[in-house]
Amino acid sequence: MTSTTDQVAGLDDLAATTLLRFATAGSVDDGKSTLVGRLLHDSKSVLTDQLEAVEAVSARRGQDAPDLALLTDGLRAEREQGITIDVAYRYFATARRRFILADTPGHVQYTRNMVTGASTADLAVVLVDARNGVIEQTRRHAAVAALLRVPHVVLAVNKMDLVGYEETVFAKIAEEFTAYASDLGVPEITAIPISALAGDNVVEPSAHMDWYGGPTVLEHLETVPVSHDLTACPARFPVQYVIRPQTAEHPDYRGYAGQIASGVLRVGEAVTVLPSGRTSVIEGIDALGESVDIAWAPQSVTVRLRDDIDISRGDLIAPSASAPATTQDVEATVCHVADQPLAVGARVLLKHTTRTVKAIVKEIPSRLTLDDLSQHPEPGQLVANDIGRVVVRTAEPLALDAYADSRRTGSFLLIDPADGTTLAAGMAGEAFAAHAHEAEAEAVRADDAGWDF
Amino acid sequence: MTTVAHLHEGTDAPYALSHLDALESEAVHIFREVAGEFEKPVILFSGGKDSIVMLHLALKAFAPAPVPFTLLHVDTGHNFPEVLEYRDRTVEKHGLRLHVASVQEYIDAGKLRERPDGTRNPLQTVPLTEAIQQLGFDAVFGGGRRDEEKARAKERVFSLRDEFSQWDPRRQRPELWQLYNGRHAPGEHVRVFPLSNWTELDVWQYIAREGIELPQIYFAHEREVFKRSGMWLTAGEWGGPKEGETTEKRLIRYRTVGDMSCTGAVDSDATTLDAVITEIAASRLTERGATRADDKMSEAAMEDRKREGYF
């Protein structure tokens, strides 16, 4: 079995690269656009015609230098207002890795957009202006990254050129941020002193900061590990679609199609189907046309079972030895993303993996103030960009993991059944890793081991 | 042909996926979500490389069962004959059903008027949206990629369109994790972009890896062309060359496939996939910037067309 790319001389390296998804967050004037622009520009991802278009518009407006924000502000309204109002996705590559960048707006009222960007990110870059240090908005970004369980956080202390490239300035900010983010349970924090405008430590190491021995932003993005050893995680396989060709060639084929949400599936493994609790054994795994003995997250595969049991979209296949419990009472943190409020008593739809069920909001015990992480009790309702705890009762049992254990099987959407609006992004279980640690102590920590994706 | 990621034994990451495997897996997941949640999906299929890759992914997603979707092509009447031939051959090979919405029929019936510049790409919107309404499609797969254009960079994977097929970028649903929300009212539909996260280079690398056949216009060949607005256009009955424009025979290839009146060719001697990939990796021009006149009409040309219902 050879890859045809093997025949493409000299291009093997391109094909072998991994993918890193990351999100950027920063306040309005922290220089996020400049950092993104520089990353794209210095990694030679801005092509001539794009740059020419930016130069032409900048000149027409009488600006001295090309406004790199125009590269990323794609909508009329954004260019008119000079702000970013929605998440945009950018793509660039180096010899080592391919990148998908979720470029998220920094405005307070668009917290939901940072949640959107962070939900799929392996890494978040939080930008700080070296002159201002850690401000409320920085804490808000750190809190969102912690809530969303983004595995790696980079603190980019920008505008070092405006503070004389002073090590003490950087060290103080890095220390304060690291203490705050660690308390929230952010597992890995890397602080980098940069000047996006001058290009210090973004792609090229800075000549002005000999005291800094760490990686540049790009170097860190290129080398941070993204693939985790998932063998330690229990497998979760939400069934998306049942494949039954019913053709002369395949009269009896019955396969369960889906994307492995976590862990590893092996032929011969004893599995349990939830919520029914029926058991069987994996007879075969078809990985997009090829029969394999083993498959792992996030591969899309088709699983065949030894027994002909009733399984449909929305069911979850898991190893019998480590199947999750099912529940109809979901306690979670939600980020409210819609303009219409979410109130106690609301009847909603809950979409978890491939299963959508009716649900009712039983309680809203608290609303979180991101600035100081204080809890406002019994707010009655959540409005746009609020983050709060909710208790939801579902019409059918769900095989739900804690979000701390699995971003994929611990997350859900609340949807307005009337018009289909996505109301809230839900994360089951404890809000912050640090809080979970305090409350549940060792048991939770033991469960956390090896769960990190 | 390799279809599966393999264990990278002896490395730190035994269960890593290459970026192409990750993109493939994600796209397949999107196809299966649509199959599981919608009543009547359709794939926009033009015979261009992105729609060819989409179809290839759909075939893999449901194998050994057939693709549970029909195809829809909006024929501008100015398509490359080689591409139409490829389209029909592919449809037949996989036993698929193809709907064709014809811009020419709309013009002949007086429902659309030819533009002074002769470009028919913007005229596709009406036949497309009417076909979606008349045939009752509730999910429409497009091959659009976010790397193509800055308005497309803002597009969701699942993009809700109202009963007039309009896109409102300010009313987009946040897209969280891989939980796609496809709920819609009767008359509304969802545009679905499984290749959102792919770049032009990814598409070409995937085509090479999977050994996917393409229409020959993607590879260097000699052709009668003439220059208009800085682009090499194929001479033909569609309306070129005009007076003062002269044709010449050049070695060219196409990076995109579209209406002959606004799709330019690039000078190239790349006759193999290998050579095409090398050429694109080194190119300093974007795919659309190099060869698409319709995107150059204004800074927001793509956004404006998308708002009206264009793909």
Coordinates of N, CA, C and O in Angstrom, one line a residue, chain B residues 2 55 104 106 135 140 153 173 185 201 203 229 291:
Chain B
T2 N -3.8 5.3 -1.4 CA -4.0 5.2 0.0 C -5.2 5.8 0.5 O -5.5 7.0 0.2
L55 N -17.4 15.0 -4.9 CA -18.0 13.8 -5.3 C -17.2 12.6 -4.9 O -17.7 11.6 -4.4
Q104 N -28.8 29.6 -20.5 CA -29.2 29.8 -21.9 C -30.7 29.8 -22.1 O -31.4 30.6 -22.7
Y106 N -32.9 30.4 -19.8 CA -33.5 31.6 -19.2 C -33.4 32.8 -20.1 O -34.3 33.6 -20.2
L135 N -37.2 22.2 -7.2 CA -36.9 20.8 -7.0 C -36.9 20.4 -5.5 O -36.8 19.3 -5.1
V140 N -27.7 22.0 0.0 CA -27.0 22.2 -1.2 C -25.5 22.2 -1.0 O -25.0 23.2 -0.4
A153 N -14.1 33.5 3.5 CA -13.4 33.1 4.7 C -14.4 33.2 5.9 O -14.1 32.7 7.0
R173 N -25.2 31.6 12.1 CA -25.2 30.9 13.4 C -23.7 30.6 13.8 O -22.9 30.2 12.9
A185 N -36.5 26.5 8.3 CA -38.0 26.5 8.1 C -38.3 26.0 6.7 O -37.4 26.0 5.8
L201 N -4.0 24.1 -2.6 CA -2.9 23.1 -2.6 C -3.4 21.8 -2.0 O -3.0 20.7 -2.5
V203 N -6.3 20.5 -2.2 CA -7.2 19.9 -3.2 C -6.3 19.2 -4.2 O -6.5 18.0 -4.5
S229 N -8.6 42.2 -20.6 CA -8.4 42.7 -19.2 C -7.2 41.9 -18.5 O -7.4 41.5 -17.4
T291 N -7.3 34.3 -12.2 CA -8.0 33.9 -13.4 C -9.5 34.2 -13.4 O -10.3 33.7 -14.2

